Coordinates of C-alpha atoms in Angstrom, one line a residue:
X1347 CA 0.0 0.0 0.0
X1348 CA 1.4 3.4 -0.7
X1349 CA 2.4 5.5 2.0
X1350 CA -0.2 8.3 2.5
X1351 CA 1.9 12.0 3.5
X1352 CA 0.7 13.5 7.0
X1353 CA -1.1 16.8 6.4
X1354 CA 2.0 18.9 7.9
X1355 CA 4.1 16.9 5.3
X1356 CA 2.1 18.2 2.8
X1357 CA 1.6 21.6 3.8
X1358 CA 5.4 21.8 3.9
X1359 CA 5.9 20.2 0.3
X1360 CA 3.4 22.9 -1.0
X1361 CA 4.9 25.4 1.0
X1362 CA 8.2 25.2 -0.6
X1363 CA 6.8 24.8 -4.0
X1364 CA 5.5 28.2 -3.5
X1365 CA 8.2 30.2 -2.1
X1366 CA 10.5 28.6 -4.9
X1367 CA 8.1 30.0 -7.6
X1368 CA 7.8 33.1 -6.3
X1369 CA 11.3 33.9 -5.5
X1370 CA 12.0 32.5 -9.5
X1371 CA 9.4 34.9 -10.2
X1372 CA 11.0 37.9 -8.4
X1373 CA 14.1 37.3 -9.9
X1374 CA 13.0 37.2 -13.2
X1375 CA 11.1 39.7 -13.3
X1376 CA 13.5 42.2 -11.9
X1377 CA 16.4 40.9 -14.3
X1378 CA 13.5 41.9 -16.9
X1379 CA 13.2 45.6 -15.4
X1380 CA 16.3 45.8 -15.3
X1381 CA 17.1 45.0 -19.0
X1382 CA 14.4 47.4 -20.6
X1383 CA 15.1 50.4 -18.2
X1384 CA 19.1 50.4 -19.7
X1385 CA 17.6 49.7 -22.8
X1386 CA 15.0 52.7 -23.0
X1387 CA 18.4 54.7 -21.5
X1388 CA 20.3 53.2 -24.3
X1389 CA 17.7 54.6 -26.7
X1390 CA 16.9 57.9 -25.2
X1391 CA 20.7 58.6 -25.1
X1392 CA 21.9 57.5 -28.6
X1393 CA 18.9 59.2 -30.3
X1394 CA 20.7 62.3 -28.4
X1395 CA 24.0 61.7 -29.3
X1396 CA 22.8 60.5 -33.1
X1397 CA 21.4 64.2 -32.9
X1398 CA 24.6 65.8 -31.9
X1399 CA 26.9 63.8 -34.0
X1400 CA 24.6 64.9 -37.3
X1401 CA 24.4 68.7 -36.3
X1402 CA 28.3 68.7 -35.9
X1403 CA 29.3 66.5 -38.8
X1404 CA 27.0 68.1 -41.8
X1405 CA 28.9 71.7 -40.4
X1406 CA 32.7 70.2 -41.0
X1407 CA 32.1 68.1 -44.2
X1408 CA 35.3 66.7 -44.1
X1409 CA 35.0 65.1 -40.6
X1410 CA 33.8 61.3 -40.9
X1411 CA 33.3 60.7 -37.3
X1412 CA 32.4 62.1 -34.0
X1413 CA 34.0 61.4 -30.7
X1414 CA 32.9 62.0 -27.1
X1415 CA 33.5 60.9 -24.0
X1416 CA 30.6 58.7 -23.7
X1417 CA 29.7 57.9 -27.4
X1418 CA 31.3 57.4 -30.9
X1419 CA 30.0 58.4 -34.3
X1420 CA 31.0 56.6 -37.7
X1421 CA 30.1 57.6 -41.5
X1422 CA 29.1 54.6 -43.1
X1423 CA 30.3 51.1 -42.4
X1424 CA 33.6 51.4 -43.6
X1425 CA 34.9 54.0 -41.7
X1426 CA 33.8 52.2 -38.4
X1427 CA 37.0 50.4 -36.6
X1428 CA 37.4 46.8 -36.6
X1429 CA 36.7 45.9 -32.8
X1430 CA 33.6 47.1 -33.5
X1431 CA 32.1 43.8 -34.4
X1432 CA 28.4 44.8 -36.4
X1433 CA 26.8 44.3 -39.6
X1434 CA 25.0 46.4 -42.1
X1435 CA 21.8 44.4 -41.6
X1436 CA 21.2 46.9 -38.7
X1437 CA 17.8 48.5 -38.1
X1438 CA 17.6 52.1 -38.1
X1439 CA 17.2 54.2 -35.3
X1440 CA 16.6 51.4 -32.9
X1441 CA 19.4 50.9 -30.5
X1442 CA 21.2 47.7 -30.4
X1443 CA 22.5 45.6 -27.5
X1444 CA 26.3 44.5 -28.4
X1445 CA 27.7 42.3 -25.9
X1446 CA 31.3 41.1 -25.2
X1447 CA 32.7 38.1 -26.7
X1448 CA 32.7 35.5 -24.1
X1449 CA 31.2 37.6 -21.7
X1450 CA 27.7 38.4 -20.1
X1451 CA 28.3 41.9 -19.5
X1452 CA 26.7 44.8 -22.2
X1453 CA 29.8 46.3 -24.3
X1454 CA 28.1 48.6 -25.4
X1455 CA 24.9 50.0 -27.4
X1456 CA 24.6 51.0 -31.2
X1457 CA 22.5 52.6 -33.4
X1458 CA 22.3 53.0 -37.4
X1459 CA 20.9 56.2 -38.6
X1460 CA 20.0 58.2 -41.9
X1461 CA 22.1 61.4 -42.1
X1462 CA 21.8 63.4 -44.9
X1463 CA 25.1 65.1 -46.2
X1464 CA 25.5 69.1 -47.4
X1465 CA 25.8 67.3 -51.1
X1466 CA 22.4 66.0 -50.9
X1467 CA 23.4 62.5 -50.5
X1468 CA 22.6 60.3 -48.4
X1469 CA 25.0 58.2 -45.7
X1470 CA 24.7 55.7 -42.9
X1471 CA 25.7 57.5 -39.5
X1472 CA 26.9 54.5 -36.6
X1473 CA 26.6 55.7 -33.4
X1474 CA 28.0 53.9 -30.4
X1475 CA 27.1 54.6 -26.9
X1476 CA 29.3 53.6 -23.9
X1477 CA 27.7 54.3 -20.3
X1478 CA 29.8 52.6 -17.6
X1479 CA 28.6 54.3 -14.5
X1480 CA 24.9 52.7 -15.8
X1481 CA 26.9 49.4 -15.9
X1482 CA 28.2 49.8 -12.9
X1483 CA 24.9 50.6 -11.1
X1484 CA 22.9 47.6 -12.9
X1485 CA 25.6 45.1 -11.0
X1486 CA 24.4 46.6 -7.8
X1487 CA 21.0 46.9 -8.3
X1488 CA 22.1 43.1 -9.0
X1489 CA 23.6 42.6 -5.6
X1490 CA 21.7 43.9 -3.5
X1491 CA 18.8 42.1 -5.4
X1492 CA 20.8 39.2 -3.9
X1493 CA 20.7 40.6 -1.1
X1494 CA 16.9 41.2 -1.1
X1495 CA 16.5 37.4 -2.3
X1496 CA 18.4 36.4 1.1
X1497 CA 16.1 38.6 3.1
X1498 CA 13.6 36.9 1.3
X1499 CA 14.3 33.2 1.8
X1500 CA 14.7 34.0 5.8
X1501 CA 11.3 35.2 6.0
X1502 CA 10.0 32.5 4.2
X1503 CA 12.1 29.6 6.4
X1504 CA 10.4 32.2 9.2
X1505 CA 6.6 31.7 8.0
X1506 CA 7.4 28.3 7.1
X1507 CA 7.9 27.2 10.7
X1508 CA 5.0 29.5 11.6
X1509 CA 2.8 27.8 9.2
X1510 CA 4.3 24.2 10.6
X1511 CA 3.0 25.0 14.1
X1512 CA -0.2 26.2 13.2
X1513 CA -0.9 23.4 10.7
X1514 CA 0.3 21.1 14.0
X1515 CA -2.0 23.0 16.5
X1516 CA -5.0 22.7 13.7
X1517 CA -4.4 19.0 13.4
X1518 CA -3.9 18.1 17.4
X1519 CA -7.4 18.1 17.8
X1520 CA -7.7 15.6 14.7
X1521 CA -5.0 13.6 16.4
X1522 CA -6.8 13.1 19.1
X1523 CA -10.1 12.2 17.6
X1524 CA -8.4 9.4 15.9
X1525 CA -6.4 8.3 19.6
X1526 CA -10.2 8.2 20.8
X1527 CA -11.8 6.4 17.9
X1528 CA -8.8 4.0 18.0
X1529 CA -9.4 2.7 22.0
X1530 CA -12.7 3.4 21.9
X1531 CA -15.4 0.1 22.7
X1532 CA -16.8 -1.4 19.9
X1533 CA -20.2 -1.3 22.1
X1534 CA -19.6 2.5 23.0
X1535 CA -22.3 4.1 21.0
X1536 CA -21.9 7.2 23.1
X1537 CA -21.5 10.5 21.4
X1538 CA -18.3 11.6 20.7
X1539 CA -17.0 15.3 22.0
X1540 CA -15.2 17.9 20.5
X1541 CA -11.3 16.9 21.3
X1542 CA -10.2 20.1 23.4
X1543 CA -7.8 22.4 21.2
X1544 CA -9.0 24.8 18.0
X1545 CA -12.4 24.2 17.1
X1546 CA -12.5 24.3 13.6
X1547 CA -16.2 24.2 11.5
X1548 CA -14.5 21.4 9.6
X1549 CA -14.0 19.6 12.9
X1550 CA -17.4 20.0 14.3
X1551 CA -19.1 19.0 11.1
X1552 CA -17.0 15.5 11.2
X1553 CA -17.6 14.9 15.0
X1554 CA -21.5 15.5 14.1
X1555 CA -21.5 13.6 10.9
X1556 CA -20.0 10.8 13.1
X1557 CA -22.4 11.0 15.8
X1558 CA -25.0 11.2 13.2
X1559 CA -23.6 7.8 11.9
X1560 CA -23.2 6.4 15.5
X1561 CA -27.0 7.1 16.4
X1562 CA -27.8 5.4 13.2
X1563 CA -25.9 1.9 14.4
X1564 CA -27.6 2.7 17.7
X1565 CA -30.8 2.7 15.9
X1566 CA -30.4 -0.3 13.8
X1567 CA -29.3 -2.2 17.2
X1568 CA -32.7 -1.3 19.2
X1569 CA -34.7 -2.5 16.3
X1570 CA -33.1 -5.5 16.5
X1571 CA -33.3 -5.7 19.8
X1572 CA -36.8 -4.6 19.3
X1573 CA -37.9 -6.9 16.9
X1574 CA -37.1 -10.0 19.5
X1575 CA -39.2 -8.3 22.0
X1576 CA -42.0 -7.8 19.6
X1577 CA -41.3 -11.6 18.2
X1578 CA -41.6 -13.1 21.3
X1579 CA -44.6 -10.9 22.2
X1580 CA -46.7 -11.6 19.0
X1581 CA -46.3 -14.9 18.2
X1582 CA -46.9 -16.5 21.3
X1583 CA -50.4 -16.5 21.0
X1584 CA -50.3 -18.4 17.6
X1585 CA -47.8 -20.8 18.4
X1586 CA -49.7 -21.8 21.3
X1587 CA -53.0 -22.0 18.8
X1588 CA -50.6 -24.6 16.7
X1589 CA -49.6 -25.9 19.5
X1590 CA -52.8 -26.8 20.9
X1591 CA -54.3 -28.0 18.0
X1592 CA -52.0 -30.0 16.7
X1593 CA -52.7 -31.9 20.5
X1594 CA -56.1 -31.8 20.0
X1595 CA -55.5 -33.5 16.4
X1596 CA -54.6 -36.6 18.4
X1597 CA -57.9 -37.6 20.3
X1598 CA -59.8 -37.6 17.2
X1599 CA -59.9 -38.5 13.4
X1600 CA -63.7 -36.7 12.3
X1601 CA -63.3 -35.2 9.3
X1602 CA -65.3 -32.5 10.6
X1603 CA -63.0 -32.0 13.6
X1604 CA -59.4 -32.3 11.2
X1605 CA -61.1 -29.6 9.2
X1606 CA -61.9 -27.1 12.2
X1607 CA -58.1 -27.9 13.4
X1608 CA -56.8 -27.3 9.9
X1609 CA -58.6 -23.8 9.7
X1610 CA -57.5 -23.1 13.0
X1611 CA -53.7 -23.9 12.3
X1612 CA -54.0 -22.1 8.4
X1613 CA -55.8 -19.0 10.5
X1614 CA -52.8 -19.3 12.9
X1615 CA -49.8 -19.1 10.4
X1616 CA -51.7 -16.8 8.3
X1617 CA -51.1 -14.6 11.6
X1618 CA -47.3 -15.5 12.4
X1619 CA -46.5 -14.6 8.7
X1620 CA -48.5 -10.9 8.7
X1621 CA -46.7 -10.8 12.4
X1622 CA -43.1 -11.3 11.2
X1623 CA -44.1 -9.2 7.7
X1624 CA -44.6 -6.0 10.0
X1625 CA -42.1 -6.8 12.3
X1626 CA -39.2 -7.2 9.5
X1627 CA -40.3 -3.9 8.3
X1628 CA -40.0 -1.8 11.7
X1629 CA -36.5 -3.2 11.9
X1630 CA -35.7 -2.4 8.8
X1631 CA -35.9 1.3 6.6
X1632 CA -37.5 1.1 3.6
X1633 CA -39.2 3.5 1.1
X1634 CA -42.0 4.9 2.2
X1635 CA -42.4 7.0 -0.9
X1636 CA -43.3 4.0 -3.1
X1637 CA -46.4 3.7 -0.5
X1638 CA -49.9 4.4 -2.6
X1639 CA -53.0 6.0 -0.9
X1640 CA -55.6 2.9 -0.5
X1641 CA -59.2 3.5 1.3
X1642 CA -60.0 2.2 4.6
X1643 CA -62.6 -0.2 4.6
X1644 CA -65.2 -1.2 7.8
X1645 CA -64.6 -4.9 6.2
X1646 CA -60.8 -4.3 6.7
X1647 CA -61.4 -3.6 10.5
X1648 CA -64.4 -5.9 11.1
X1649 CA -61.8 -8.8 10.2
X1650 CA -59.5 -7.4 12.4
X1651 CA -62.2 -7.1 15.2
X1652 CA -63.3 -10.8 15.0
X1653 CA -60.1 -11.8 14.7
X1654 CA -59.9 -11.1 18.5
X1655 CA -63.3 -11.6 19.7
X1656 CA -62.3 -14.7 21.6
X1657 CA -60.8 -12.0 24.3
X1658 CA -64.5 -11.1 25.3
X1659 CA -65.6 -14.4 26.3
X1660 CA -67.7 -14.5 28.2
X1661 CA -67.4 -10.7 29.0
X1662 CA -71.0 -8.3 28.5
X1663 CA -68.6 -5.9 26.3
X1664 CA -70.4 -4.9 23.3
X1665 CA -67.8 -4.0 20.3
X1666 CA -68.8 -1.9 17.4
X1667 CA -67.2 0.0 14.3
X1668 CA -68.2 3.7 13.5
X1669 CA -67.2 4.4 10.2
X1670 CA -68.9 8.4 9.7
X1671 CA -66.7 8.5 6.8
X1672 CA -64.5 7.1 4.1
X1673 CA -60.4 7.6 5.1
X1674 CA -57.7 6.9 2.9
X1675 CA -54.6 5.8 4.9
X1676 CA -50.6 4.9 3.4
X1677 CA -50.4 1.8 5.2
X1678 CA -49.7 -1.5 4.4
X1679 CA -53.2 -4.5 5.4
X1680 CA -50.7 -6.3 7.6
X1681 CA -49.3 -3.4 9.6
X1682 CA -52.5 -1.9 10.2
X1683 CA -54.0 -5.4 11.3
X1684 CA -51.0 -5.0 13.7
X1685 CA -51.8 -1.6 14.8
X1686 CA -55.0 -1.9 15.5
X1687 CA -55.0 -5.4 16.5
X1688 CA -52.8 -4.6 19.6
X1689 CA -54.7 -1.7 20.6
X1690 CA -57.9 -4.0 20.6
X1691 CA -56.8 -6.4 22.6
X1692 CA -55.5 -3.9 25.3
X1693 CA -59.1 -2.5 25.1
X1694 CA -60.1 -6.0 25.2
X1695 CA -58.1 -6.5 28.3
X1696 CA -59.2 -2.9 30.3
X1697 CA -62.6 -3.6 29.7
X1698 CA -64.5 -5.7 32.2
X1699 CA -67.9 -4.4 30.7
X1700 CA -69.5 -1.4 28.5
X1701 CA -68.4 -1.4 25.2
X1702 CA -65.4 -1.0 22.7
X1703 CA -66.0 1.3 19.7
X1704 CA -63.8 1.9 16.6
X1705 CA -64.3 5.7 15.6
X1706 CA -62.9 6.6 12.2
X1707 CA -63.3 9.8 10.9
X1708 CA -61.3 11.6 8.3
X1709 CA -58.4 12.7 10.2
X1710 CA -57.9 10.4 12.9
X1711 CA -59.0 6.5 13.9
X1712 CA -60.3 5.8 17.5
X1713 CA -60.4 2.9 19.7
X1714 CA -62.9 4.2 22.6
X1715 CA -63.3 1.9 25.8
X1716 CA -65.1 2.1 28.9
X1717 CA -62.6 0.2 31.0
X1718 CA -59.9 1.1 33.7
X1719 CA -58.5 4.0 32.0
X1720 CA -54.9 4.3 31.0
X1721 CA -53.7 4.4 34.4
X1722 CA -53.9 1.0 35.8
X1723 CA -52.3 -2.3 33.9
X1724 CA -55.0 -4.8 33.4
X1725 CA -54.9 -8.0 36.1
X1726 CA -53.0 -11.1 34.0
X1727 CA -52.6 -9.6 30.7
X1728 CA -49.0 -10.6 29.2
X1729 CA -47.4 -7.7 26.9
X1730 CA -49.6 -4.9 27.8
X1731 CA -47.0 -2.4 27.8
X1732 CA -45.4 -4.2 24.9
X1733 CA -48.2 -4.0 22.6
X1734 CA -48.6 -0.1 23.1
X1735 CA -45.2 -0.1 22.4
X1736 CA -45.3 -1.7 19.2
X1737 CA -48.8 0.9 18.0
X1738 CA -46.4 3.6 18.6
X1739 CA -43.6 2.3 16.7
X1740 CA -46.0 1.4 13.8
X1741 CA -47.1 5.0 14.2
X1742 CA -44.3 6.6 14.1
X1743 CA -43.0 4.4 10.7
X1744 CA -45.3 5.5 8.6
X1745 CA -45.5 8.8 9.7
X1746 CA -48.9 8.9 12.3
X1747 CA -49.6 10.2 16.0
X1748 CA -50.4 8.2 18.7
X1749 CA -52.2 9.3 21.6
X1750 CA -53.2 7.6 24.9
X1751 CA -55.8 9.5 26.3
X1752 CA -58.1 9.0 29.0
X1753 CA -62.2 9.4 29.0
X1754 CA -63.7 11.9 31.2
X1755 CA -66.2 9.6 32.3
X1756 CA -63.7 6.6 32.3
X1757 CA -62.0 4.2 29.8
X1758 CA -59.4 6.1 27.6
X1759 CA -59.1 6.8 24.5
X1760 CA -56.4 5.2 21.5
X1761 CA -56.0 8.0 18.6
X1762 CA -54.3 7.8 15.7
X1763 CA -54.0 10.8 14.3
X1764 CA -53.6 10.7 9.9
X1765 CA -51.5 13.9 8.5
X1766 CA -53.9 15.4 5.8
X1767 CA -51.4 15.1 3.1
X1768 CA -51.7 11.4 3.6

């Protein structure tokens, strides 16, 4: 595996990149300065002397040059001396940079001029332009460009260690997040603080985005967890139907009687599989958004209702559905069987005698009972809590309210409240 850089490594890789482009930069760019300012001299001063030498030459005709102490003036090519190492291919009045054989030093500047003669004809004028004290300056605006550069690299080697501790003191606080993740409990679910040191927004968006992540394990454990509560609560009562009647199967062979038992035992798994069908999808996320809007029929809850009439045995409970009008719910059949089936049979189980009534109405669906209110746990009923546990869990997957209320005049009162958009 390739070894990955640390993030001061990095910053100091880029660091120098940097300060080595930018000094190459400066350098060259004040080497360029330098060579068009004693260029535009060069220009401005031959043009002068090209000036002087004409006015002087055309008033002593017989003169063929012009010598100063700075500058030297030749009439045509062949009166220019021999260490002066040009060609006629000159352009004119544009100064030229000669340089010394062998050397890097500027010799010296020339410029190839028109000049117009007393005769009327016409001649080349060489002019050649010597400015040491210029020369002299441009090697120490060199040095102490060197100079500069030095000055330059300190301060750099100055911020780069500056940068270095701050990119360590930025990155402490990472370091320790990691020491913490690394001998940290697999089962620690806990959230994770902010490591002491400079809180960065980068920093607190990772910590949260990891917390966010944790809670999201944590929830995926407790459904888990959940869904073997809810198992064990459910289907006991049709495994102990199939358990039952699959005893009662041996103490007779009637046709009639095998055919009650096999009802019984097809009415039993029919049960377990809707059962572990809702179970599996509380413990599990799924898309809700692929859900369609279906109408909730009284036939749909009457089968739901007689499906646990065998709870008022022998009880004078009268049980009744009150549909005033036609509700469209995003629900799956088997999860609302669910929902509603435990709240019934806690109803079931408060209610000694009155009556049980399913409300539904267009915003909400009621389970009303005239028992011991929501107060007081029902007298050897298993999974009472459990069952209002599993409403409200049903409830709050798909996106409903659940409310425990109690009567004013007793019993309470099981809402489930349906969002209008749904």
């Amino acid at each position: 595996m390739k070894k990955l850089r640390s993030a001061r490594e990095i910053t100091f890789f880029y660091f120098a990149v940097v300060a080595i482009a930018m000094i190459t930069i400066h350098f060259s760019l004040v080497e360029s300065t330098v060579d068009e300012l004693e260029l535009l001299n060069a220009q401005n001063a031959l043009e002068h002397k090209t000036e002087q030498a004409i006015n002087k030459l055309q008033n002593t005709p017989s003169e063929l040059q012009y010598i100063t102490k700075t500058s030297q003036s030749y009439v045509g090519l062949a009166n220019v001396p021999k260490h002066f190492d040009i060609k006629d291919d000159l352009p004119y009045n544009k100064a030229v940079e000669v340089y010394q054989p062998n050397g890097y030093a500027t010799d010296y500047f020339v410029m190839k001029s028109l000049m117009t003669e007393r005769n009327g004809h016409h001649a080349d004028l060489y002019t050649f332009y010597f400015d040491e004290i210029y020369e002299f300056s441009e090697d120490q605006i060199f040095k102490e460009n060197i100079k500069q550069a030095i000055i330059s690299v300190i301060l750099l080697v100055i911020t780069l260690m500056i940068v270095m501790l701050i990119s360590r003191r930025l990155n402490h606080p990472l370091s320790v997040l990691t020491h913490q993740l690394q001998h940290r409990s697999a089962n620690d679910l806990s959230p994770i603080v902010l490591p002491h040191g400079v809180k960065t927004q980068e920093l607190t968006m990772l910590v949260d985005s990891l917390n966010q992540y944790q809670n999201r394990i944590k929830l995926s454990i407790e459904r888990e967890r959940a869904f073997n509560r809810y198992a064990s609560h459910e289907l006991r009562t049709p495994l102990m139907v199939i358990k039952g009647t699959t005893s009662l199967l041996a103490h007779s062979s009637a046709p009639e009687f095998i055919e009650k038992q096999r009802e019984r035992l097809f009415s039993a798994c029919e049960e377990m599989n809707d059962f572990v069908t809702t179970l599996l999808s509380l413990t599990r996320e799924e898309n809700l958004n692929e859900l369609q809007n279906r109408e909730l029929t009284k036939e749909e809850l009457e089968e739901v209702v007689q499906s646990h009439l065998h709870l008022l045995k022998n009880k004078p409970v009268e049980c009744r559905i009150e549909l005033i009008h036609s509700i469209d719910v995003k629900i799956p059949k088997t999860s609302l069987k669910i929902l509603v089936g435990n709240l019934l049979k806690n109803a079931f189980a408060c209610t000694e005698k009155g009556s049980v009534v399913i409300s539904v109405t267009p915003s909400r669906i009621s389970i009303i009972d005239t028992g011991i209110g929501s107060e007081k746990k029902p007298r050897g009923v298993e999974g009472y809590g459990l069952g209002l546990l599993i409403a409200r869990d049903i409830c709050h997957k798909y996106g409903y309210e659940f409310d425990l209320l109690n009567n004013p005049y007793g019993g309470c009162c099981a809402q489930i409240s349906i969002q209008p958009d749904q």
